[in-house]
XYZ file of C-alpha atoms in Angstrom:
663
model
C 0.079 -0.023 0.009
C 2.943 2.453 0.610
C 4.246 1.763 -2.509
C 1.053 2.506 -4.389
C 1.001 5.798 -2.240
C 4.613 6.756 -3.278
C 4.222 5.886 -6.999
C 0.940 8.323 -6.852
C 2.760 10.944 -5.270
C 5.685 10.774 -7.922
C 3.148 10.715 -11.017
C 1.659 14.092 -9.166
C 4.649 15.483 -8.901
C 5.910 15.030 -12.271
C 2.421 16.242 -13.664
C 2.902 19.304 -11.792
C 6.342 19.905 -13.044
C 5.479 19.440 -16.573
C 2.410 21.778 -16.153
C 4.974 24.392 -14.636
C 7.171 23.766 -17.451
C 4.756 24.388 -20.047
C 3.793 27.611 -18.586
C 7.390 28.581 -18.350
C 7.819 27.810 -22.543
C 7.309 31.155 -24.366
C 5.941 29.652 -27.150
C 2.410 30.381 -28.496
C -0.205 27.912 -29.593
C -2.905 29.097 -31.851
C -5.395 26.863 -33.821
C -2.722 23.729 -33.151
C 0.000 26.031 -34.493
C 2.934 26.353 -31.978
C 4.838 29.690 -32.668
C 8.402 29.472 -31.266
C 10.541 31.194 -33.838
C 12.878 33.512 -32.503
C 13.048 32.885 -29.136
C 16.944 31.523 -28.436
C 15.823 27.973 -28.054
C 18.655 25.571 -27.904
C 16.347 22.288 -28.427
C 12.969 21.594 -29.490
C 10.413 22.039 -26.829
C 9.315 18.795 -25.233
C 6.102 20.128 -23.300
C 3.897 21.395 -26.438
C 0.638 20.317 -26.912
C 0.980 16.603 -28.189
C -1.789 17.395 -31.182
C -0.184 20.292 -32.728
C -0.074 20.062 -36.618
C 2.623 22.942 -37.144
C 5.635 23.818 -35.528
C 7.289 27.191 -36.170
C 11.052 27.098 -34.875
C 12.708 29.685 -37.153
C 15.256 32.008 -35.817
C 16.392 30.017 -32.781
C 19.962 28.459 -32.041
C 19.051 24.886 -32.515
C 22.151 22.575 -33.390
C 20.819 18.938 -33.368
C 17.551 17.657 -34.168
C 16.841 14.294 -32.235
C 14.029 11.891 -32.546
C 13.489 12.760 -28.936
C 11.574 15.311 -28.242
C 10.406 15.843 -31.884
C 8.829 12.366 -32.101
C 6.146 13.421 -29.573
C 4.390 15.279 -32.040
C 3.052 12.808 -34.403
C 0.279 14.798 -35.770
C 2.937 17.517 -37.201
C 2.027 18.513 -41.084
C 3.976 21.476 -41.095
C 7.684 22.032 -39.704
C 9.801 25.082 -40.081
C 13.488 24.817 -38.714
C 15.097 27.518 -41.003
C 17.499 30.171 -39.753
C 19.168 27.829 -37.106
C 22.499 26.368 -36.846
C 21.513 22.677 -37.509
C 24.266 20.472 -38.296
C 23.150 17.210 -37.169
C 19.924 15.224 -37.952
C 19.390 11.956 -36.154
C 18.575 8.879 -38.373
C 14.843 8.501 -38.913
C 14.045 11.673 -36.913
C 11.318 12.678 -39.370
C 10.185 9.111 -39.918
C 8.690 9.685 -36.578
C 6.219 12.179 -38.193
C 3.956 9.966 -40.530
C 1.823 13.132 -41.647
C 4.746 15.512 -42.408
C 3.696 17.521 -45.594
C 5.851 20.871 -45.414
C 9.703 20.800 -44.307
C 11.782 23.933 -44.114
C 15.385 23.411 -43.226
C 16.442 26.531 -45.140
C 19.791 28.467 -43.824
C 21.233 26.125 -41.652
C 24.443 24.154 -41.570
C 23.729 20.749 -42.931
C 26.895 20.730 -45.006
C 29.003 20.762 -41.759
C 27.436 17.675 -40.225
C 26.506 15.498 -43.257
C 29.895 13.560 -42.887
C 28.588 12.568 -39.330
C 25.294 11.446 -40.689
C 24.832 9.310 -43.768
C 21.012 8.680 -43.168
C 19.858 11.885 -44.734
C 16.106 12.810 -44.755
C 15.118 9.035 -45.521
C 11.413 8.193 -46.857
C 9.125 10.905 -46.215
C 6.299 9.490 -48.283
C 3.415 12.447 -47.619
C 5.992 15.494 -48.100
C 4.808 18.135 -50.410
C 7.472 20.933 -50.232
C 11.082 20.821 -48.989
C 13.374 23.911 -48.591
C 16.964 23.265 -48.206
C 18.568 26.591 -49.488
C 21.297 28.184 -47.917
C 23.075 25.249 -46.641
C 26.596 25.344 -48.508
C 25.488 22.095 -49.885
C 28.135 20.702 -52.460
C 29.076 17.706 -54.309
C 27.090 14.575 -53.657
C 25.844 15.859 -50.401
C 22.707 16.840 -51.960
C 22.078 13.051 -53.228
C 22.897 11.761 -50.065
C 20.541 14.027 -48.219
C 17.723 13.614 -50.331
C 15.379 10.481 -49.616
C 12.493 8.917 -51.348
C 9.666 11.434 -51.506
C 7.090 10.501 -53.829
C 4.552 13.418 -53.607
C 7.003 16.088 -53.552
C 5.907 18.829 -55.571
C 8.347 21.797 -54.457
C 11.891 21.417 -53.877
C 14.332 24.568 -53.117
C 18.281 23.997 -53.346
C 18.821 27.541 -53.600
C 21.744 29.416 -52.377
C 24.042 26.383 -52.132
C 27.441 25.538 -53.615
C 26.468 23.059 -56.310
C 28.500 22.797 -59.398
C 27.213 19.990 -61.105
C 23.905 18.120 -61.374
C 24.294 14.256 -62.013
C 21.591 12.242 -64.004
C 20.574 10.421 -60.600
C 20.308 13.646 -58.484
C 16.662 13.728 -58.506
C 15.868 10.419 -58.579
C 12.977 9.374 -55.941
C 11.030 12.492 -56.239
C 8.867 11.899 -59.730
C 6.048 14.428 -58.781
C 8.172 17.427 -58.526
C 6.551 20.593 -60.120
C 8.625 23.344 -59.043
C 12.399 23.270 -58.632
C 14.621 26.151 -57.516
C 18.304 25.991 -57.994
C 19.183 29.951 -58.120
C 22.128 31.505 -56.773
C 24.810 28.050 -56.841
C 27.902 27.747 -58.852
C 26.350 25.236 -61.603
C 28.590 24.967 -64.367
C 27.480 21.685 -65.728
C 24.064 19.992 -66.209
C 24.429 16.174 -67.065
C 22.306 14.811 -70.065
C 19.011 13.329 -68.620
C 19.669 15.234 -65.547
C 15.813 16.401 -65.101
C 14.449 13.126 -67.003
C 13.630 11.931 -63.275
C 10.912 15.010 -63.098
C 8.410 14.567 -65.862
C 6.105 16.779 -64.193
C 8.496 19.644 -63.919
C 6.905 23.058 -65.071
C 8.933 25.638 -63.138
C 12.622 25.617 -63.031
C 14.990 28.463 -61.726
C 18.570 28.217 -62.865
C 19.533 31.941 -62.095
C 22.243 33.317 -60.574
C 24.648 30.314 -61.743
C 27.717 30.007 -64.017
C 26.053 28.332 -66.716
C 27.656 29.077 -70.416
C 25.513 27.345 -72.908
C 22.015 25.822 -73.036
C 22.155 22.966 -75.722
C 19.469 20.495 -76.871
C 16.845 22.016 -74.588
C 14.216 19.142 -74.495
C 12.058 19.955 -71.331
C 8.689 20.003 -73.522
C 6.569 19.990 -70.124
C 8.447 23.043 -68.562
C 6.212 26.396 -68.735
C 8.539 28.777 -66.668
C 12.436 28.702 -67.188
C 14.474 31.592 -65.193
C 18.143 31.516 -66.857
C 18.875 35.154 -65.832
C 22.278 36.139 -64.499
C 24.351 33.211 -65.912
C 26.991 33.524 -68.705
C 25.049 31.958 -71.339
C 26.387 32.613 -74.900
C 23.863 30.473 -76.859
C 20.628 29.084 -76.347
C 19.620 26.194 -78.567
C 16.876 23.480 -78.571
C 16.800 20.015 -79.388
C 16.184 19.005 -83.076
C 12.796 17.443 -82.471
C 10.497 18.352 -85.189
C 7.313 16.888 -83.438
C 8.025 18.398 -79.978
C 5.299 20.242 -78.409
C 6.756 22.707 -76.028
C 4.591 24.213 -73.213
C 7.033 26.902 -72.378
C 5.564 30.515 -71.724
C 7.897 32.129 -69.627
C 11.540 32.572 -70.536
C 14.115 34.965 -68.629
C 17.689 35.217 -70.202
C 18.457 38.570 -68.703
C 22.255 39.353 -67.838
C 23.859 36.970 -69.819
C 26.355 37.233 -72.877
C 23.863 36.291 -75.768
C 25.431 37.901 -78.997
C 22.157 36.965 -81.028
C 18.722 36.637 -80.367
C 17.830 32.806 -79.580
C 16.183 30.681 -81.933
C 12.774 30.366 -80.351
C 10.493 28.936 -83.173
C 9.542 25.769 -81.265
C 7.939 27.645 -78.369
C 4.513 28.753 -80.060
C 3.105 29.406 -76.418
C 5.603 31.813 -75.288
C 4.111 34.959 -73.751
C 7.156 36.707 -71.577
C 10.420 36.782 -73.073
C 13.537 38.996 -71.327
C 16.875 39.045 -72.965
C 17.675 42.428 -71.430
C 21.657 43.136 -70.560
C 23.122 41.049 -73.206
C 25.084 41.783 -76.228
C 22.764 41.297 -78.862
C 22.944 42.925 -82.230
C 19.750 42.326 -84.329
C 20.939 41.811 -88.193
C 19.479 43.773 -90.754
C 16.995 41.125 -91.986
C 15.758 39.947 -95.516
C 16.338 42.301 -98.289
C 13.298 44.381 -99.637
C 11.141 42.376 -102.107
C 12.224 38.931 -101.015
C 9.590 36.323 -101.096
C 11.500 33.887 -99.107
C 10.582 34.542 -95.900
C 12.090 31.205 -94.464
C 15.490 31.879 -95.693
C 17.683 32.807 -92.567
C 19.925 35.809 -92.994
C 23.444 35.698 -92.310
C 23.843 36.011 -88.605
C 20.268 35.971 -88.038
C 20.308 32.329 -85.978
C 17.308 33.971 -83.661
C 14.928 35.080 -86.676
C 11.402 35.115 -85.341
C 10.408 34.081 -88.931
C 9.183 30.473 -89.461
C 11.546 28.007 -89.770
C 10.677 25.221 -92.133
C 12.567 22.437 -90.036
C 9.633 23.060 -87.353
C 6.044 21.722 -87.657
C 4.264 24.788 -85.955
C 0.881 25.521 -86.683
C 1.360 29.284 -85.762
C 4.111 31.870 -86.565
C 6.871 31.765 -83.657
C 6.158 34.479 -80.980
C 2.704 35.222 -82.289
C 1.445 34.956 -78.820
C 4.314 36.902 -77.016
C 2.771 39.735 -74.714
C 6.050 40.946 -73.404
C 9.506 41.276 -74.996
C 12.234 43.140 -73.148
C 15.424 43.808 -75.251
C 16.851 46.564 -73.098
C 20.461 47.037 -72.490
C 21.997 45.409 -75.540
C 23.963 46.662 -78.683
C 21.093 46.904 -81.241
C 21.287 49.660 -83.859
C 18.434 48.674 -86.057
C 15.415 47.064 -85.513
C 14.191 45.016 -89.057
C 10.761 45.158 -90.088
C 10.798 41.482 -90.399
C 11.553 41.103 -86.813
C 8.096 43.077 -85.978
C 6.275 41.425 -88.526
C 4.421 38.448 -86.733
C 4.438 39.926 -83.101
C 0.622 40.536 -83.425
C -0.181 39.852 -79.768
C 2.659 42.027 -78.326
C 1.604 44.155 -75.733
C 4.703 45.611 -73.966
C 7.877 46.142 -75.900
C 11.406 47.496 -74.242
C 14.120 48.655 -76.614
C 15.658 51.308 -74.149
C 19.360 51.682 -73.539
C 20.580 50.348 -76.809
C 22.350 52.170 -79.739
C 19.006 52.886 -82.127
C 19.379 55.779 -84.368
C 16.067 55.500 -85.766
C 12.727 53.492 -85.437
C 10.190 52.774 -88.050
C 6.455 51.217 -88.052
C 5.170 51.979 -91.175
C 3.388 48.750 -92.240
C -0.251 49.024 -91.706
C -1.652 47.240 -88.668
C 2.018 46.958 -87.328
C 1.995 45.915 -83.632
C -1.705 46.042 -83.306
C -1.993 45.141 -79.632
C 1.118 47.306 -78.424
C 0.225 49.094 -75.300
C 3.595 50.232 -74.245
C 6.854 51.093 -76.385
C 10.091 52.071 -74.475
C 12.556 53.597 -76.950
C 14.087 55.789 -74.203
C 17.734 56.269 -73.792
C 19.092 55.443 -77.299
C 20.490 57.943 -79.691
C 17.489 58.183 -81.989
C 17.342 60.887 -84.544
C 14.442 59.678 -86.803
C 11.215 58.247 -85.757
C 8.917 57.206 -88.563
C 5.318 55.764 -87.647
C 2.637 55.148 -90.362
C -0.662 56.548 -90.331
C -2.322 53.365 -89.192
C 0.351 51.722 -87.054
C 0.336 51.120 -83.452
C -3.335 51.592 -82.997
C -3.320 50.158 -79.166
C -0.246 52.387 -78.185
C -0.811 54.062 -74.759
C 2.495 54.867 -73.605
C 5.582 55.926 -75.571
C 8.752 56.758 -74.013
C 11.246 58.638 -76.150
C 13.255 60.409 -73.376
C 17.223 61.093 -73.699
C 17.571 60.810 -77.340
C 18.384 63.078 -80.217
C 15.249 63.687 -81.703
C 15.077 66.969 -83.262
C 12.920 67.539 -86.548
C 10.062 65.379 -86.863
C 7.128 65.420 -89.250
C 4.548 67.531 -87.737
C 1.837 65.126 -87.208
C 4.268 62.138 -85.952
C 2.042 61.521 -82.685
C -1.586 62.766 -83.847
C -1.358 59.658 -85.811
C -1.475 57.269 -82.763
C -5.027 56.671 -81.999
C -4.751 55.598 -78.307
C -1.811 57.592 -77.112
C -2.309 58.583 -73.302
C 1.458 59.187 -72.396
C 4.118 60.655 -74.065
C 7.884 61.247 -72.517
C 10.051 63.465 -74.776
C 12.468 64.554 -71.752
C 15.906 65.271 -72.839
C 15.403 65.817 -76.722
C 15.433 68.812 -78.889
C 11.778 68.584 -80.003
C 10.162 72.183 -80.607
C 6.046 72.126 -80.316
C 4.146 74.207 -82.902
C 1.528 76.686 -81.904
C -2.221 76.762 -82.563
C -3.878 77.377 -85.919
C -2.471 80.887 -85.818
C 0.579 80.248 -84.639
C 2.063 77.508 -86.993
C 5.637 77.742 -85.477
C 8.808 77.231 -87.358
C 9.934 74.016 -89.691
C 10.354 70.943 -88.082
C 8.061 71.624 -85.135
C 5.604 68.959 -83.775
C 2.082 69.409 -83.483
C 0.787 68.647 -79.958
C -2.804 70.334 -80.533
C -5.791 68.251 -81.518
C -4.792 64.907 -79.790
C -7.726 64.031 -77.965
C -6.548 60.877 -75.884
C -3.257 62.421 -74.838
C -3.180 63.229 -70.998
C 0.608 63.121 -69.827
C 3.156 64.869 -71.801
C 6.826 65.304 -70.503
C 8.994 67.927 -72.697
C 11.363 68.772 -70.003
C 15.088 69.595 -71.224
C 14.287 70.103 -74.879
C 16.155 73.711 -74.967
C 12.465 75.151 -76.213
C 12.861 78.835 -76.816
C 9.246 79.446 -77.358
C 5.772 78.156 -76.380
C 3.609 79.549 -78.852
C -0.241 80.490 -78.215
C -2.489 77.613 -78.450
C 0.273 74.671 -78.431
C -1.975 72.539 -76.501
C -5.403 73.372 -78.062
C -7.842 70.323 -78.019
C -5.529 67.987 -76.160
C -6.844 67.465 -72.734
C -3.688 67.294 -70.713
C -4.039 66.465 -67.157
C -0.028 66.566 -66.617
C 2.437 68.640 -68.650
C 6.304 69.106 -67.960
C 7.954 71.795 -69.300
C 10.762 72.297 -66.736
C 14.556 72.701 -67.722
C 14.421 74.791 -70.842
C 16.248 77.668 -69.771
C 15.248 81.077 -71.432
C 11.705 79.511 -72.472
C 9.133 82.338 -73.544
C 5.739 81.044 -72.518
C 3.481 83.258 -74.754
C 0.030 84.595 -73.572
C -2.473 81.651 -74.330
C -0.011 79.076 -74.610
C -1.754 76.987 -72.142
C -5.294 78.026 -73.557
C -7.610 74.853 -73.659
C -6.174 73.085 -70.557
C -8.144 75.125 -68.125
C -10.634 72.439 -67.638
C -8.342 69.336 -67.721
C -4.608 70.172 -66.235
C -3.890 68.783 -62.676
C -0.153 68.951 -62.750
C 2.217 71.626 -64.172
C 5.926 71.619 -64.091
C 7.636 74.852 -64.950
C 10.961 74.364 -62.954
C 14.367 75.722 -63.763
C 13.240 78.133 -66.927
C 14.347 81.439 -65.559
C 11.178 82.969 -65.987
C 10.527 86.435 -64.524
C 7.117 87.068 -65.545
C 4.391 84.202 -65.824
C 1.731 85.105 -68.350
C -0.262 82.113 -67.280
C -3.629 82.717 -65.863
C -3.401 80.305 -63.020
C -6.472 80.860 -60.921
C -8.389 79.801 -64.044
C -7.024 76.141 -63.665
C -9.471 74.965 -61.423
C -8.218 71.300 -61.626
C -4.580 72.223 -61.055
C -3.326 70.100 -57.974
C 0.459 70.257 -58.443
C 2.214 73.465 -59.339
C 6.100 73.628 -59.790
C 7.730 76.961 -60.731
C 10.705 76.278 -58.463
C 14.282 77.528 -59.996
C 12.895 80.738 -61.645
C 13.077 84.631 -61.081
C 9.572 85.249 -60.107
C 8.650 87.716 -57.489
C 4.795 87.988 -58.004
C 1.946 85.535 -58.388
C -1.684 85.995 -59.844
C -4.155 86.497 -57.254
C -6.174 83.262 -56.373
C -9.348 85.428 -55.194
C -11.605 82.188 -55.218
C -11.276 78.536 -54.310
C -9.338 76.142 -56.362
C -7.756 72.580 -56.169
C -4.128 73.410 -55.612
C -2.648 71.154 -52.901
C 1.144 71.286 -53.572
C 2.860 74.803 -54.747
C 6.572 74.782 -55.238
C 8.025 78.124 -55.176
C 11.780 77.344 -54.268
C 14.930 79.751 -55.401
C 12.788 82.494 -56.858
C 12.593 86.190 -55.716
C 9.726 86.357 -53.799
C 9.645 88.526 -50.771
C 6.144 88.685 -49.953
C 3.035 86.451 -50.501
C -0.012 88.652 -49.865
C -2.926 87.538 -48.371
C -5.201 89.076 -51.060
C -3.448 86.786 -53.524
C -3.155 83.457 -51.707
C -6.870 83.509 -50.004
C -8.059 81.070 -52.577
C -5.696 78.464 -51.627
C -6.311 78.246 -48.049
C -8.934 75.349 -48.159
C -6.959 73.185 -50.634
C -3.116 73.757 -50.533
C -1.384 71.061 -48.334
C 2.450 71.666 -48.870
C 4.259 74.998 -49.777
C 8.016 75.186 -50.878
C 9.518 78.259 -50.224
C 13.145 77.900 -49.292
C 15.780 79.987 -51.373
C 13.606 83.155 -51.485
C 14.409 86.638 -50.103
C 11.193 86.696 -47.826
C 10.450 89.645 -45.631
C 9.830 89.044 -42.458
C 6.874 91.584 -42.012
C 4.066 91.849 -44.566
C 3.851 88.148 -44.710
C 0.912 87.882 -42.615
C -0.906 85.159 -44.571
C 2.315 82.860 -44.484
C 2.934 83.535 -40.982
C -0.538 82.444 -40.234
C -0.030 79.258 -42.238
C 2.924 78.297 -40.062
C 1.341 79.227 -36.603
C -2.010 77.178 -37.505
C -0.456 74.264 -39.526
C -2.815 74.111 -42.122
C -0.157 74.061 -44.580
C 2.865 72.020 -44.400
C 5.627 74.757 -45.176
C 8.959 72.850 -45.991
C 11.724 73.014 -43.367
C 10.056 75.855 -41.266
C 12.879 75.793 -39.147
C 15.311 76.901 -41.893
C 12.976 79.088 -43.820
C 14.676 82.475 -43.327
C 13.213 85.835 -43.810
C 14.938 89.381 -43.776
C 13.994 91.744 -40.985
C 14.635 95.315 -42.176
C 17.932 95.743 -44.212
C 20.518 93.356 -42.462
C 18.684 91.298 -39.722
C 17.898 87.525 -40.594
C 15.557 85.486 -38.457
C 13.393 82.251 -38.822
C 10.199 83.002 -40.112
C 8.402 80.574 -37.507
C 9.664 82.742 -34.865
C 8.588 86.094 -36.292
C 5.590 87.897 -33.770
C 3.182 90.475 -35.269
C 4.469 92.703 -32.449
C 8.122 92.365 -33.594
C 7.161 93.984 -36.806
C 4.886 96.608 -34.982
C 7.840 97.700 -33.025
C 10.009 97.424 -36.111
C 7.654 99.751 -37.669
C 8.038 102.450 -34.620
C 11.654 102.497 -34.773
C 11.580 102.958 -38.253
C 9.360 106.255 -37.697
C 11.011 107.303 -34.599
C 14.285 106.970 -37.009
C 12.520 109.007 -39.803
C 11.632 111.716 -37.433
C 15.178 111.949 -35.934
C 16.735 112.244 -39.312
C 14.319 114.950 -40.515
C 14.431 117.061 -37.338
C 18.478 116.651 -37.743
C 18.221 117.829 -41.351
C 16.050 120.962 -40.612
C 18.342 122.056 -37.606
C 21.132 121.772 -40.219
C 19.492 123.741 -42.594
C 18.484 126.530 -40.261
C 22.046 126.812 -38.604
C 23.571 127.030 -41.860
C 21.243 129.653 -43.161
C 21.855 132.058 -39.780
C 25.601 131.476 -40.161
C 25.267 132.668 -43.998
C 23.192 135.764 -42.724
C 25.186 136.384 -39.902
C 28.357 136.362 -41.930
C 27.131 138.391 -44.845
C 25.996 141.312 -42.010
C 29.461 141.331 -40.641
C 30.874 141.685 -44.156
C 28.706 144.543 -44.757
C 29.403 146.436 -41.480
C 33.010 146.063 -41.981
C 32.862 147.584 -45.478
C 30.947 150.716 -43.864
C 33.425 151.131 -41.204
C 36.463 151.481 -43.804
C 34.746 153.856 -45.665
């Protein structure tokens, strides 16, 4: 009987100890998920609820994973052990978790302890996703670590030290659909390395050391990322009956000399070959009937290849093509001919001197065309081309004289960036402008226009008549003369107006009439006066930095009080007195005036003071001082005149008396 009592007491003591320990464990349990990340734990907690289905232990200091206590939690489906210091996995540790589906071992030290443990992960029959990234795995360590995972669909081996993929690396995981191998040192992929993955659809090989892709044959692959390698050539396997499913291909930041041959990818919708060394060939001679004959050096022609049994033209489904940062000097018409579905084309940062699209219905679906940062001198657009184009980027080129209706022919154009060219706008019907000017009036779809830095000398009346612009940038055109009526017709639409850095001394724009104007930039000019806003408008941001304003009178700014939110005034010779409206905004906080502590005003002719510290009584005292000074100076001057007159009279009388005495 006494032994039974002692056993009962021992069990009660053990239960009490376990209960107290559970209270001490800092993990939180929510809906059968134990949240133990970032707690500095040295081992897996042993006192959690046994029915938890997810255990998050990332960001701790675990070094070894043992069957006990991890094996207590047999209901686990999701186990996160990432960002620890794990170098040892006890053999069979994960076999103790029969329902495990998601295992994350990323960013540990598995490569350090693999020599001590040859068992690897073992068979994991229900595992769906496995993350082994960031473990410095190299050589055959991956093959030793990977076990039989018949249901595995997602595998990450990114950020390791793999240099080669062997033919048998991925045996035992036939269901894998997504494989991430980015940021390794892969230089060689053995033939057939991916044959064990018949369902592979997403493959990431970016940031490796691959130099060539030859005999590409992964017909089931849909997404392939080969960016940031050293690839000089991309070639597919010669299989005429192959039905490739590739839809997304990234080859940016490689060493391609030619546009890759993609005739076998009729489903391709995204292609990025930016940051290469591509030079497009001149294409076929005009009048050539043999569209299938490859031109010299044109191994990558998007024209149909007779060796391919494709039902549609290559690249006819392509939606996005990025050719930026290459060495392209000319885009042949044959290159664009079959891109009938293309919506986004980026040709920026090349060596283009001209661009033409004159063929009827050329690029009918194109929405965005980026030709910026080239050396374009000519732009030739037909009358019925680019019918869907909404955004045209031409900034930082050498465009100077263009046909007057170059942009008027673009039926859907909404955004046009011409910054950093030499384009001169024509005026309205009564102000046609000089030869070579471009007509920006009568374009009913155009809403955003940037003509900053075009060395414009004159903005004529009616320049944008019947063009409902909402944003207009005319900044950085030093010496620009804005004629009266230059912005007429924009009163009901304009919301953003940029006139910075033009050296304007007078602003001949009736700003209060622009009722929808929200942002106005007049910085870096020589303005000293503004028109009077006597009625409420929509202006929210007003930039007047580095001008010649001394006063912002309340009778001119009153209409802005309900809308203005931000006012920039640095670099103006502001007067401390007479700026009652501005002082009121500072003290009441209704308008956010930039750098109020550094906004300096002049008090009198010499003294400078922070405008936020000026009080009304300071100006009153200053006024009295000025009056007293004027009175003192006036009294002194009158006294000096009186004294001088008296002295002169006395001198003359004495001289006269002296003459009489001598006589």
